Amino acid sequence: MLWLAIAVSAPFFAGQHLLYNIGIVATTAAIVSGLTLISGVGGLISIAQSAFVAIGCYCAVLLNLHLGIPMLIGIPIAAAVSGAVGWLLGFLCLRLDGHFLALVTLAFSGIVHYAIINLDIAGGAVGLAVPTVTLFGFVMDSPMAIYVITVVASGLTLWFIGLLINSRYGRVLRALRQSEIAAVSLGVDRRSLRTMALATSAVAGGFAGSFQMLQVTYLDPHQFTIVSSVFYIAIMVVGGMRSVHGAIIGAAIFVFVPEFLSGLETYMAFILFLLVTVFIVIMPDGLASIFSVPGRISRWISSRFERKNKNA
Amino acid sequence: MLGGVIAGSVYALIAISLVLIHNGTGVVNFAFGDQLMAGVYVLVFSQHFLGLSLAPAVAIAVVVSGLFGLAIQFLVMAPLRNRPVLIPIVATIAIGAVLREGIRAFMGPNAWPVPFLLSTSPYHIGGVSIVPSDLAILGTSVIIMLCLYAFFEFTKYGQAILAACANPTGALIVGIPAGATTTSIWILSSMLAAIAGIVIAPLTTLTPDIGLIAIKGFAAAVLGGFASLPGAVVGGVLLGIIEAMAGYYISSAMKDIASYAVLVAVIVFRPTGLFNRASIRKV
């Protein structure tokens, strides 16, 4: 609810630059929410999120450039393509978990990056300009229009992933993380579940990524390296990887902290990652875990009282 | 072909370190490539700014890298040791980024020249041209591997580390201190990182992004099954040859994709590596 309030009220108080940044936070959070599902809830490490984003972006743009399909129709198709690739990747690796899945997704990220650079149709190393969006005949290219479109799309993605995490499906996925043996012995189909989780995270990445591309307005293949995949993981861990709130908090930190640190110039990225490392060590559950602190304190106090009562 | 073997011997060094850390601590070290990069930068720094000659500069690079491994273990890995495995892995990713961005800020994004260990002018012996610097790469790698072999096979510490890798609980029961072995694994593999970096850097260009070479080490380790040290060596050499062949027969762009393709193909079709039989997981 808090997020909704911020997103709706932002156009009234924020200047153009801040509005742009809030839009970026929204799309980044939606991209990361896919990771939250597969890694945070499902316990599988995927280093392929930026590859899925790339697939979504390039599909949408190429559909528009070569087949004349409008962006707003092309983006869901592209997200579906991205999901299909994710499903295929999941299907191929269904007997893997842990480090091996991390390595396969890492290699997948690398392959997609090289493929984009070496494919002429995708603009090669130069990249592609993003076509404008038209809705009911109007060209949506004002910052406000782009803000509304992208925030609505990412809001929907986050809402959907949030529902999914708390649904029966999400609970089964969580059970699988906590005790695979117990879950499987209770009749959970591990393989299809994990494949679907990877596909869903790919859809979220492709969908929200395509909308982020509308904000950035240019497709540069260097946005889609292994390093960017790793970035998404860092966002998830810093924010908190158990819920979509973590994705939003993490995205906000990774968008706004560099703004504050921009005075440090070349040392900015260094300080940022140093903070991230320190953060992981002191707060491995992510910033979103602050919200559970009051609960933990009250539980601690009540356990104290119980002990005293026992002694008495 | 020979070039493939030479590159492969370095991949083997990288793979050995990755396998060591994975077996000994359960973590895949995604910071390894950046540790390797940092090691070479220490060498360059002590040569250009401290004015040292090659040998002491190499020694400093290796020692600093080892100390850095010690710091990783004490500052990051030890506090996180009881967390789900995802957290330490992400921590190594973050450490790697710290190193990379730190070096980029401190030494600049441009390439630095790295000295070859021996001269690059070839000798011609009976129609075969032999380049001393290539021999130095191969020689260093082989010597390091032999040292490691001797260390693990014939010393008490080496045996203790191997035991802790094979069966952590069992090793604890027979009195091998878990903390000390983990620490020494981190130091050892970090020193290996610096050595591998110093050996390979003259062949490529030294930029803060040279650490991506670690992916080839991952591929080599996976090829060898990610469990055994000899497997890692064979995997490394094999990958070097595959890569050279792909670059020669298909296209030079394929050379870069080859290691990724090998990584995916092996993991998907033979997750236990080329040489191991499938292990049965007991409940």
Coordinates of C-alpha atoms in Angstrom, one line a residue:
Chain A
M1 CA 0.0 0.0 0.0
L2 CA 2.9 2.3 0.9
W3 CA 4.4 1.7 -2.5
L4 CA 1.2 2.3 -4.3
A5 CA 0.8 5.7 -2.4
I6 CA 4.3 6.7 -3.4
A7 CA 3.9 5.7 -7.0
V8 CA 0.6 7.6 -7.3
S9 CA 1.6 10.7 -5.5
A10 CA 5.1 10.9 -7.2
P11 CA 3.9 12.8 -10.2
F12 CA 2.6 15.6 -8.0
F13 CA 5.7 16.3 -5.9
A14 CA 8.6 14.9 -7.9
G15 CA 10.5 16.8 -10.5
Q16 CA 11.3 15.2 -13.9
H17 CA 14.6 13.7 -12.8
L18 CA 13.2 12.2 -9.6
L19 CA 10.1 10.9 -11.5
Y20 CA 12.4 9.2 -14.0
N21 CA 14.3 7.6 -11.1
I22 CA 11.2 6.4 -9.4
G23 CA 10.1 4.8 -12.7
I24 CA 13.5 3.0 -12.9
V25 CA 13.1 1.8 -9.3
A26 CA 9.7 0.4 -10.3
T27 CA 10.8 -1.5 -13.3
T28 CA 14.0 -2.7 -11.6
A29 CA 12.0 -4.0 -8.7
A30 CA 9.7 -5.8 -11.1
I31 CA 12.7 -7.4 -12.8
V32 CA 14.2 -8.4 -9.5
S33 CA 10.9 -9.8 -8.2
G34 CA 11.3 -12.6 -10.7
L35 CA 14.6 -13.5 -9.0
T36 CA 12.9 -13.2 -5.6
L37 CA 10.5 -16.0 -6.8
I38 CA 13.2 -18.3 -8.0
S39 CA 16.1 -17.6 -5.6
G40 CA 14.5 -16.1 -2.5
V41 CA 11.5 -18.4 -2.3
G42 CA 12.7 -21.3 -4.4
G43 CA 16.3 -21.3 -3.2
L44 CA 17.8 -21.7 -6.7
I45 CA 20.5 -19.3 -7.9
S46 CA 19.8 -17.8 -11.3
I47 CA 22.5 -15.6 -12.9
A48 CA 20.4 -15.3 -16.0
Q49 CA 18.0 -12.5 -15.2
S50 CA 19.7 -9.9 -17.5
A51 CA 19.7 -12.4 -20.3
F52 CA 15.9 -12.8 -19.9
V53 CA 15.6 -9.0 -19.8
A54 CA 17.7 -8.9 -23.0
I55 CA 15.6 -11.5 -24.8
G56 CA 12.4 -9.6 -23.9
C57 CA 13.8 -6.2 -25.0
Y58 CA 15.2 -7.4 -28.3
C59 CA 12.2 -9.4 -29.2
A60 CA 9.8 -6.5 -28.6
V61 CA 12.0 -4.1 -30.6
L62 CA 12.7 -6.5 -33.5
L63 CA 9.0 -7.4 -33.7
N64 CA 8.2 -3.7 -34.0
L65 CA 11.0 -3.0 -36.5
H66 CA 10.5 -5.9 -38.8
L67 CA 6.9 -7.0 -38.5
G68 CA 5.4 -3.6 -37.5
I69 CA 3.8 -5.0 -34.3
P70 CA 3.0 -2.1 -31.9
M71 CA 5.2 -2.1 -28.8
L72 CA 2.4 -2.6 -26.3
I73 CA 1.4 -5.8 -28.1
G74 CA 4.9 -6.8 -28.8
I75 CA 6.1 -6.6 -25.2
P76 CA 3.7 -9.3 -23.9
I77 CA 4.7 -11.5 -26.8
A78 CA 8.4 -10.9 -26.1
A79 CA 7.8 -11.7 -22.4
A80 CA 6.2 -15.0 -23.5
V81 CA 9.2 -15.7 -25.7
S82 CA 11.5 -14.9 -22.7
G83 CA 9.4 -17.2 -20.5
A84 CA 9.6 -20.0 -23.1
V85 CA 13.4 -19.7 -23.2
G86 CA 13.4 -19.8 -19.4
W87 CA 11.2 -22.9 -19.4
L88 CA 13.6 -24.5 -21.9
L89 CA 16.6 -23.6 -19.8
G90 CA 14.8 -25.0 -16.7
F91 CA 13.8 -28.1 -18.6
L92 CA 17.4 -28.7 -19.6
C93 CA 18.7 -28.3 -16.1
L94 CA 16.0 -30.0 -14.2
R95 CA 18.3 -32.4 -12.5
L96 CA 20.5 -29.6 -11.3
D97 CA 20.4 -27.5 -8.3
G98 CA 22.7 -25.3 -6.2
H99 CA 26.0 -24.3 -7.8
F100 CA 25.4 -26.1 -11.0
L101 CA 22.3 -24.2 -11.8
A102 CA 24.2 -21.0 -10.9
L103 CA 26.9 -21.9 -13.4
V104 CA 24.6 -22.9 -16.2
T105 CA 22.6 -19.7 -15.8
L106 CA 25.9 -17.8 -15.7
A107 CA 27.0 -19.4 -18.9
F108 CA 23.6 -18.7 -20.5
S109 CA 24.0 -15.1 -19.6
G110 CA 27.4 -15.0 -21.3
I111 CA 26.1 -16.8 -24.4
V112 CA 23.1 -14.4 -24.8
H113 CA 25.4 -11.4 -24.5
Y114 CA 27.8 -12.8 -27.1
A115 CA 24.9 -13.7 -29.4
I116 CA 23.5 -10.2 -29.3
I117 CA 26.9 -8.7 -30.1
N118 CA 27.5 -11.0 -33.0
L119 CA 24.0 -10.9 -34.5
D120 CA 23.7 -8.2 -37.2
I121 CA 19.9 -8.2 -36.9
A122 CA 20.2 -7.1 -33.3
G123 CA 22.4 -4.2 -34.1
G124 CA 25.6 -5.9 -33.0
A125 CA 27.7 -4.1 -30.5
V126 CA 26.2 -0.7 -31.4
G127 CA 22.7 -1.4 -30.2
L128 CA 19.3 -0.3 -31.3
A129 CA 17.1 2.7 -30.7
V130 CA 13.8 1.9 -29.0
P131 CA 10.7 2.8 -31.1
T132 CA 8.1 4.9 -29.4
V133 CA 4.9 3.5 -27.9
T134 CA 1.5 4.4 -29.4
L135 CA -1.7 3.9 -27.4
F136 CA -5.0 4.5 -29.2
G137 CA -3.2 6.5 -31.9
F138 CA -1.4 8.8 -29.5
V139 CA 2.3 8.8 -29.4
M140 CA 3.3 8.2 -25.8
D141 CA 6.7 9.9 -25.5
S142 CA 6.3 12.5 -22.8
P143 CA 8.1 11.6 -19.5
M144 CA 4.8 11.5 -17.7
A145 CA 3.2 9.1 -20.2
I146 CA 6.2 6.8 -20.0
Y147 CA 6.1 7.0 -16.2
V148 CA 2.5 6.0 -16.0
I149 CA 2.8 3.1 -18.5
T150 CA 6.0 1.7 -16.9
V151 CA 4.8 2.1 -13.3
V152 CA 1.5 0.4 -14.1
A153 CA 3.2 -2.5 -15.8
S154 CA 5.8 -3.0 -13.0
G155 CA 3.1 -2.6 -10.4
L156 CA 1.1 -5.4 -12.0
T157 CA 4.2 -7.6 -12.2
L158 CA 5.1 -7.0 -8.6
W159 CA 1.5 -7.6 -7.5
F160 CA 1.3 -10.8 -9.5
I161 CA 4.6 -12.1 -8.1
G162 CA 3.6 -11.1 -4.6
L163 CA 0.4 -13.1 -5.0
L164 CA 2.3 -16.0 -6.4
I165 CA 4.7 -16.0 -3.5
N166 CA 1.9 -16.2 -1.0
S167 CA -0.2 -18.7 -3.0
R168 CA -0.2 -22.4 -2.6
Y169 CA 2.3 -22.5 -5.4
G170 CA 4.7 -20.2 -3.6
R171 CA 4.3 -22.1 -0.4
V172 CA 5.2 -25.4 -2.1
L173 CA 8.2 -23.7 -3.7
R174 CA 9.3 -22.5 -0.2
A175 CA 8.8 -26.0 1.2
L176 CA 11.0 -27.3 -1.5
R177 CA 13.7 -24.9 -0.5
Q178 CA 13.5 -25.7 3.2
S179 CA 13.4 -29.4 2.9
E180 CA 13.6 -30.9 -0.5
I181 CA 13.3 -34.5 0.8
A182 CA 10.3 -33.8 2.9
A183 CA 8.5 -31.9 0.1
V184 CA 9.2 -34.5 -2.5
S185 CA 8.1 -37.3 -0.2
L186 CA 4.8 -35.4 0.2
G187 CA 4.2 -35.6 -3.5
V188 CA 5.6 -32.3 -4.8
D189 CA 6.7 -32.5 -8.4
R190 CA 10.1 -30.9 -8.0
R191 CA 11.0 -30.7 -11.6
S192 CA 7.9 -29.1 -13.1
L193 CA 7.7 -26.7 -10.2
R194 CA 11.2 -25.5 -10.6
T195 CA 10.9 -25.3 -14.4
M196 CA 7.8 -23.2 -14.0
A197 CA 9.5 -21.0 -11.4
L198 CA 12.4 -20.3 -13.8
A199 CA 9.9 -19.6 -16.6
T200 CA 7.9 -17.2 -14.4
S201 CA 11.0 -15.3 -13.4
A202 CA 12.0 -15.1 -17.1
V203 CA 8.6 -13.7 -17.9
A204 CA 8.8 -11.1 -15.2
G205 CA 12.3 -10.2 -16.4
G206 CA 11.3 -9.9 -20.0
F207 CA 8.1 -8.0 -19.3
A208 CA 9.5 -5.5 -16.8
G209 CA 12.8 -5.3 -18.7
S210 CA 10.9 -4.3 -21.9
F211 CA 9.2 -1.5 -20.0
Q212 CA 12.5 -0.3 -18.5
M213 CA 13.8 -0.1 -22.1
L214 CA 11.0 2.4 -22.8
Q215 CA 12.5 4.6 -20.1
V216 CA 16.1 4.2 -21.2
T217 CA 15.1 4.5 -24.9
Y218 CA 18.2 2.8 -26.2
L219 CA 19.3 -0.8 -26.3
D220 CA 23.0 -1.1 -25.6
P221 CA 24.2 -4.7 -25.5
H222 CA 26.5 -3.8 -22.6
Q223 CA 23.5 -3.5 -20.4
F224 CA 23.0 -7.2 -20.6
T225 CA 26.2 -8.8 -19.4
I226 CA 26.9 -11.3 -16.7
V227 CA 27.7 -8.3 -14.5
S228 CA 24.2 -7.0 -14.8
S229 CA 22.7 -10.3 -13.9
V230 CA 24.9 -10.2 -10.8
F231 CA 23.7 -6.7 -10.1
Y232 CA 20.1 -8.0 -10.0
I233 CA 21.1 -10.6 -7.5
A234 CA 22.9 -8.0 -5.3
I235 CA 19.7 -5.9 -5.4
M236 CA 17.6 -8.8 -4.2
V237 CA 20.0 -9.7 -1.4
V238 CA 20.4 -6.2 -0.2
G239 CA 16.7 -5.5 -0.2
G240 CA 15.7 -8.9 1.2
M241 CA 15.0 -11.9 -0.7
R242 CA 11.9 -13.3 0.8
S243 CA 9.3 -10.9 -0.5
V244 CA 8.6 -8.4 -3.3
H245 CA 9.1 -5.6 -0.7
G246 CA 12.7 -6.6 -0.6
A247 CA 13.0 -6.2 -4.3
I248 CA 11.5 -2.7 -4.1
I249 CA 13.7 -1.6 -1.3
G250 CA 16.8 -3.0 -2.9
A251 CA 16.0 -1.4 -6.2
A252 CA 15.4 2.0 -4.5
I253 CA 18.8 1.7 -2.8
F254 CA 20.6 0.8 -6.0
V255 CA 19.0 3.7 -7.8
F256 CA 19.2 6.4 -5.1
V257 CA 22.4 5.6 -3.2
P258 CA 24.6 6.2 -6.4
E259 CA 22.8 9.5 -6.7
F260 CA 24.0 10.5 -3.2
L261 CA 27.4 9.1 -3.8
S262 CA 27.9 10.8 -7.2
G263 CA 30.2 13.3 -5.6
L264 CA 32.7 10.4 -5.2
E265 CA 32.9 10.1 -9.0
T266 CA 35.3 7.2 -10.0
Y267 CA 35.1 5.7 -6.5
M268 CA 31.3 5.5 -6.5
A269 CA 31.0 1.9 -7.7
F270 CA 33.7 0.8 -5.4
I271 CA 32.1 2.4 -2.3
L272 CA 28.7 1.1 -3.4
F273 CA 29.9 -2.5 -3.6
L274 CA 31.8 -2.1 -0.4
L275 CA 28.6 -1.1 1.3
V276 CA 26.8 -4.0 -0.3
T277 CA 29.4 -6.4 1.1
V278 CA 29.3 -4.9 4.6
F279 CA 25.6 -5.1 4.4
I280 CA 25.5 -8.8 3.5
V281 CA 27.7 -9.5 6.4
I282 CA 25.8 -7.6 9.0
M283 CA 22.3 -8.1 7.6
P284 CA 22.2 -11.3 5.6
D285 CA 18.4 -11.3 5.5
G286 CA 18.3 -7.9 3.8
L287 CA 16.8 -4.6 4.7
A288 CA 13.3 -5.8 4.5
S289 CA 14.0 -7.9 7.6
I290 CA 14.0 -4.6 9.7
F291 CA 10.2 -4.9 9.5
S292 CA 10.3 -8.2 11.4
V293 CA 12.5 -6.7 14.2
P294 CA 9.5 -5.5 16.4
G295 CA 8.1 -9.1 16.2
R296 CA 11.4 -10.6 17.1
I297 CA 11.8 -8.2 20.1
S298 CA 8.3 -9.0 21.4
R299 CA 9.0 -12.7 21.0
W300 CA 12.3 -12.3 22.9
I301 CA 10.6 -10.5 25.7
S302 CA 7.8 -13.0 26.0
S303 CA 10.3 -15.9 26.0
R304 CA 12.1 -14.0 28.9
F305 CA 8.9 -13.8 30.8
E306 CA 8.0 -17.4 30.3
R307 CA 11.4 -18.4 31.7
K308 CA 10.9 -16.2 34.7
N309 CA 7.5 -17.7 35.4
K310 CA 9.0 -21.1 35.2
N311 CA 11.7 -20.2 37.7
A312 CA 9.0 -18.8 40.0
Chain B
M1 CA 47.1 -26.9 -30.4
L2 CA 50.2 -26.1 -28.3
G3 CA 48.7 -22.7 -27.6
G4 CA 45.6 -24.5 -26.4
V5 CA 47.6 -26.7 -24.0
I6 CA 49.3 -23.6 -22.6
A7 CA 46.1 -21.7 -22.0
G8 CA 44.6 -24.9 -20.7
S9 CA 47.4 -25.3 -18.1
V10 CA 46.4 -21.9 -16.6
Y11 CA 42.7 -22.8 -16.8
A12 CA 43.7 -25.9 -14.8
L13 CA 45.3 -23.8 -12.1
I14 CA 42.1 -21.7 -11.8
A15 CA 40.0 -24.8 -11.8
I16 CA 42.1 -26.4 -9.0
S17 CA 41.6 -23.3 -6.8
L18 CA 37.8 -23.3 -7.4
V19 CA 37.5 -26.9 -6.7
L20 CA 39.5 -26.6 -3.5
I21 CA 37.3 -23.8 -2.2
H22 CA 34.1 -25.6 -3.3
N23 CA 35.0 -28.9 -1.7
G24 CA 36.5 -27.3 1.5
T25 CA 34.0 -24.7 2.2
G26 CA 30.9 -25.5 0.1
V27 CA 31.0 -22.1 -1.6
V28 CA 31.6 -21.4 -5.3
N29 CA 34.0 -18.5 -5.3
F30 CA 32.7 -16.0 -7.8
A31 CA 35.3 -13.5 -6.6
F32 CA 38.1 -15.7 -7.9
G33 CA 38.5 -13.9 -11.2
D34 CA 38.7 -10.6 -9.5
Q35 CA 41.2 -11.9 -7.0
L36 CA 43.3 -13.0 -9.9
M37 CA 43.0 -9.6 -11.5
A38 CA 43.9 -7.9 -8.3
G39 CA 47.0 -10.1 -7.9
V40 CA 48.3 -9.0 -11.3
Y41 CA 47.6 -5.3 -10.4
V42 CA 49.6 -5.7 -7.2
L43 CA 52.5 -6.9 -9.4
V44 CA 52.1 -4.1 -11.8
F45 CA 51.8 -1.6 -9.0
S46 CA 54.9 -2.7 -7.2
Q47 CA 56.9 -2.7 -10.5
H48 CA 55.8 0.7 -11.7
F49 CA 55.4 2.6 -8.5
L50 CA 57.7 0.9 -6.1
G51 CA 60.3 0.2 -8.7
L52 CA 60.8 -3.4 -7.8
S53 CA 62.2 -5.9 -10.1
L54 CA 60.1 -8.9 -11.3
A55 CA 60.9 -11.5 -8.7
P56 CA 60.2 -9.5 -5.5
A57 CA 57.1 -8.0 -7.2
V58 CA 55.8 -11.5 -7.9
A59 CA 56.4 -12.5 -4.3
I60 CA 54.6 -9.4 -3.0
A61 CA 51.7 -10.0 -5.3
V62 CA 51.3 -13.6 -4.1
V63 CA 51.7 -12.7 -0.4
V64 CA 49.2 -9.8 -0.7
S65 CA 46.7 -12.0 -2.5
G66 CA 47.1 -14.6 0.3
L67 CA 46.5 -12.0 2.9
F68 CA 43.4 -10.9 1.1
G69 CA 42.1 -14.5 1.1
L70 CA 42.7 -14.5 4.9
A71 CA 40.7 -11.3 5.1
I72 CA 37.8 -12.7 3.1
Q73 CA 37.7 -15.7 5.4
F74 CA 37.7 -13.7 8.6
L75 CA 35.7 -10.7 7.7
V76 CA 33.1 -12.2 5.4
M77 CA 33.0 -16.0 5.3
A78 CA 33.3 -16.8 9.0
P79 CA 30.4 -14.6 10.1
L80 CA 28.2 -16.1 7.3
R81 CA 29.2 -19.7 7.7
N82 CA 25.8 -20.8 9.2
R83 CA 23.7 -19.0 6.6
P84 CA 22.0 -20.7 3.6
V85 CA 24.6 -21.2 0.8
L86 CA 23.1 -18.5 -1.4
I87 CA 24.3 -15.8 1.0
P88 CA 28.0 -16.6 1.0
I89 CA 27.9 -17.0 -2.8
V90 CA 26.3 -13.6 -3.2
A91 CA 29.0 -12.3 -0.8
T92 CA 31.7 -13.6 -3.0
I93 CA 30.0 -11.9 -6.0
A94 CA 30.0 -8.6 -4.0
I95 CA 33.6 -9.0 -3.0
G96 CA 34.5 -9.5 -6.6
A97 CA 32.7 -6.3 -7.6
V98 CA 34.5 -4.4 -4.8
L99 CA 37.9 -5.6 -6.1
R100 CA 37.0 -4.8 -9.7
E101 CA 35.6 -1.4 -9.1
G102 CA 38.3 -0.5 -6.5
I103 CA 41.0 -1.4 -9.0
R104 CA 39.2 0.4 -11.8
A105 CA 39.0 3.6 -9.7
F106 CA 42.5 3.3 -8.4
M107 CA 44.4 2.2 -11.4
G108 CA 42.1 3.5 -14.1
P109 CA 40.1 1.5 -16.7
N110 CA 42.8 1.4 -19.3
A111 CA 45.1 -1.6 -20.0
W112 CA 48.5 -1.9 -18.4
P113 CA 51.4 -3.7 -19.9
V114 CA 52.4 -6.9 -18.0
P115 CA 55.9 -8.3 -18.4
F116 CA 56.4 -11.7 -19.7
L117 CA 58.3 -14.1 -17.4
L118 CA 60.8 -14.9 -20.2
S119 CA 61.6 -13.5 -23.6
T120 CA 59.1 -13.8 -26.4
S121 CA 61.6 -14.2 -29.2
P122 CA 61.3 -17.8 -30.4
Y123 CA 64.1 -20.3 -30.7
H124 CA 64.1 -22.6 -33.7
I125 CA 65.1 -26.2 -32.9
G126 CA 64.8 -28.6 -35.8
G127 CA 61.9 -26.8 -37.5
V128 CA 59.9 -26.3 -34.3
S129 CA 59.8 -22.8 -32.9
I130 CA 59.8 -22.7 -29.2
V131 CA 58.9 -19.5 -27.3
P132 CA 60.5 -19.2 -23.9
S133 CA 57.6 -17.2 -22.5
D134 CA 55.1 -19.9 -23.5
L135 CA 57.4 -22.4 -21.8
A136 CA 57.4 -20.3 -18.7
I137 CA 53.6 -20.4 -18.5
L138 CA 53.5 -24.1 -19.0
G139 CA 56.4 -24.7 -16.7
T140 CA 55.1 -22.5 -13.9
S141 CA 51.7 -24.2 -14.1
V142 CA 53.2 -27.7 -14.1
I143 CA 55.6 -26.8 -11.2
I144 CA 52.8 -25.4 -9.2
M145 CA 50.6 -28.4 -9.8
L146 CA 53.5 -30.7 -8.8
C147 CA 54.0 -28.7 -5.6
L148 CA 50.3 -28.9 -4.8
Y149 CA 50.4 -32.7 -5.5
A150 CA 53.4 -33.1 -3.1
F151 CA 51.7 -30.8 -0.5
F152 CA 48.4 -32.8 -0.5
E153 CA 50.0 -36.2 -0.8
F154 CA 53.0 -36.0 1.5
T155 CA 52.4 -33.4 4.2
K156 CA 50.2 -33.6 7.2
Y157 CA 48.5 -30.3 6.5
G158 CA 47.7 -31.3 2.9
Q159 CA 46.2 -34.5 4.1
A160 CA 44.2 -32.7 6.7
I161 CA 42.8 -30.3 4.0
L162 CA 41.9 -33.2 1.7
A163 CA 40.2 -35.0 4.6
A164 CA 38.2 -31.9 5.5
C165 CA 37.1 -31.6 1.9
A166 CA 36.1 -35.2 1.5
N167 CA 34.2 -35.5 4.7
P168 CA 33.9 -32.3 6.9
T169 CA 32.1 -34.1 9.8
G170 CA 34.5 -37.0 9.8
A171 CA 37.5 -34.7 9.8
L172 CA 36.1 -32.8 12.8
I173 CA 35.6 -36.0 14.7
V174 CA 39.2 -37.1 14.2
G175 CA 40.4 -33.8 15.4
I176 CA 41.1 -31.7 12.3
P177 CA 40.3 -28.1 13.2
A178 CA 37.6 -27.0 10.7
G179 CA 38.4 -23.3 11.1
A180 CA 42.1 -23.7 10.4
T181 CA 41.6 -25.8 7.3
T182 CA 39.0 -23.4 5.8
T183 CA 41.3 -20.5 6.5
S184 CA 44.2 -22.2 4.9
I185 CA 42.1 -23.2 1.9
W186 CA 41.2 -19.5 1.4
I187 CA 44.8 -18.4 1.7
L188 CA 46.1 -21.1 -0.6
S189 CA 43.6 -20.6 -3.3
S190 CA 44.0 -16.8 -3.2
M191 CA 47.8 -17.2 -3.7
L192 CA 47.0 -19.5 -6.6
A193 CA 44.8 -16.8 -8.0
A194 CA 47.7 -14.3 -8.0
I195 CA 50.0 -16.9 -9.6
A196 CA 47.5 -17.9 -12.3
G197 CA 46.9 -14.2 -13.0
I198 CA 50.6 -13.3 -13.3
V199 CA 51.1 -16.3 -15.6
I200 CA 48.2 -15.6 -18.0
A201 CA 48.1 -11.7 -18.0
P202 CA 50.9 -11.2 -20.5
L203 CA 48.9 -13.2 -23.0
T204 CA 45.8 -11.0 -22.8
T205 CA 45.4 -7.4 -21.9
L206 CA 45.3 -6.4 -18.2
T207 CA 42.2 -4.4 -17.6
P208 CA 39.9 -4.6 -14.5
D209 CA 37.7 -7.0 -16.5
I210 CA 40.3 -9.7 -17.0
G211 CA 38.6 -11.6 -14.1
L212 CA 36.0 -12.9 -16.6
I213 CA 38.7 -15.5 -17.4
A214 CA 37.5 -17.3 -14.2
I215 CA 34.5 -18.5 -16.2
K216 CA 36.9 -20.6 -18.2
G217 CA 38.2 -22.0 -14.9
F218 CA 34.6 -22.8 -13.9
A219 CA 34.1 -24.6 -17.3
A220 CA 37.3 -26.5 -16.7
A221 CA 36.3 -27.5 -13.2
V222 CA 32.9 -28.6 -14.4
L223 CA 34.4 -30.6 -17.2
G224 CA 36.5 -32.4 -14.6
G225 CA 33.5 -33.0 -12.3
F226 CA 33.9 -30.2 -9.8
A227 CA 35.1 -32.7 -7.2
S228 CA 38.5 -34.0 -7.9
L229 CA 41.8 -32.0 -8.3
P230 CA 43.2 -34.3 -11.0
G231 CA 39.9 -33.9 -12.8
A232 CA 40.3 -30.2 -12.7
V233 CA 43.7 -30.4 -14.3
V234 CA 42.5 -32.6 -17.2
G235 CA 39.4 -30.5 -17.6
G236 CA 41.6 -27.4 -17.9
V237 CA 43.9 -28.7 -20.5
L238 CA 40.9 -30.2 -22.4
L239 CA 39.1 -26.9 -22.4
G240 CA 42.2 -25.1 -23.7
I241 CA 42.4 -27.5 -26.6
I242 CA 38.7 -27.3 -27.4
E243 CA 38.9 -23.5 -27.3
A244 CA 41.9 -23.4 -29.6
M245 CA 40.2 -25.8 -32.1
A246 CA 36.9 -23.8 -32.0
G247 CA 38.9 -20.6 -32.7
Y248 CA 40.8 -22.2 -35.5
Y249 CA 38.2 -24.3 -37.3
I250 CA 35.0 -22.3 -36.8
S251 CA 35.6 -18.6 -36.1
S252 CA 37.4 -16.5 -33.6
A253 CA 34.1 -15.4 -32.1
M254 CA 33.4 -19.0 -31.3
K255 CA 36.5 -19.1 -29.2
D256 CA 34.8 -17.0 -26.6
I257 CA 31.5 -18.8 -26.8
A258 CA 33.2 -22.2 -26.7
S259 CA 33.9 -22.2 -23.0
Y260 CA 30.3 -21.2 -22.2
A261 CA 29.0 -23.9 -24.5
V262 CA 31.2 -26.5 -22.9
L263 CA 30.0 -25.4 -19.5
V264 CA 26.3 -25.7 -20.4
A265 CA 26.7 -28.9 -22.4
V266 CA 28.7 -30.7 -19.7
I267 CA 26.4 -29.6 -16.9
V268 CA 23.3 -30.6 -18.8
F269 CA 24.4 -33.9 -20.2
R270 CA 27.0 -35.1 -17.7
P271 CA 26.7 -33.2 -14.5
T272 CA 29.2 -35.4 -12.8
G273 CA 31.9 -34.4 -15.2
L274 CA 33.5 -36.4 -17.9
F275 CA 35.3 -38.9 -15.7
N276 CA 33.1 -39.6 -12.7
R277 CA 30.3 -42.0 -12.4
A278 CA 27.0 -40.7 -11.2
S279 CA 27.0 -40.5 -7.4
I280 CA 23.9 -41.7 -5.6
R281 CA 22.5 -39.3 -3.1
K282 CA 21.3 -41.0 0.0
V283 CA 18.5 -39.7 2.1

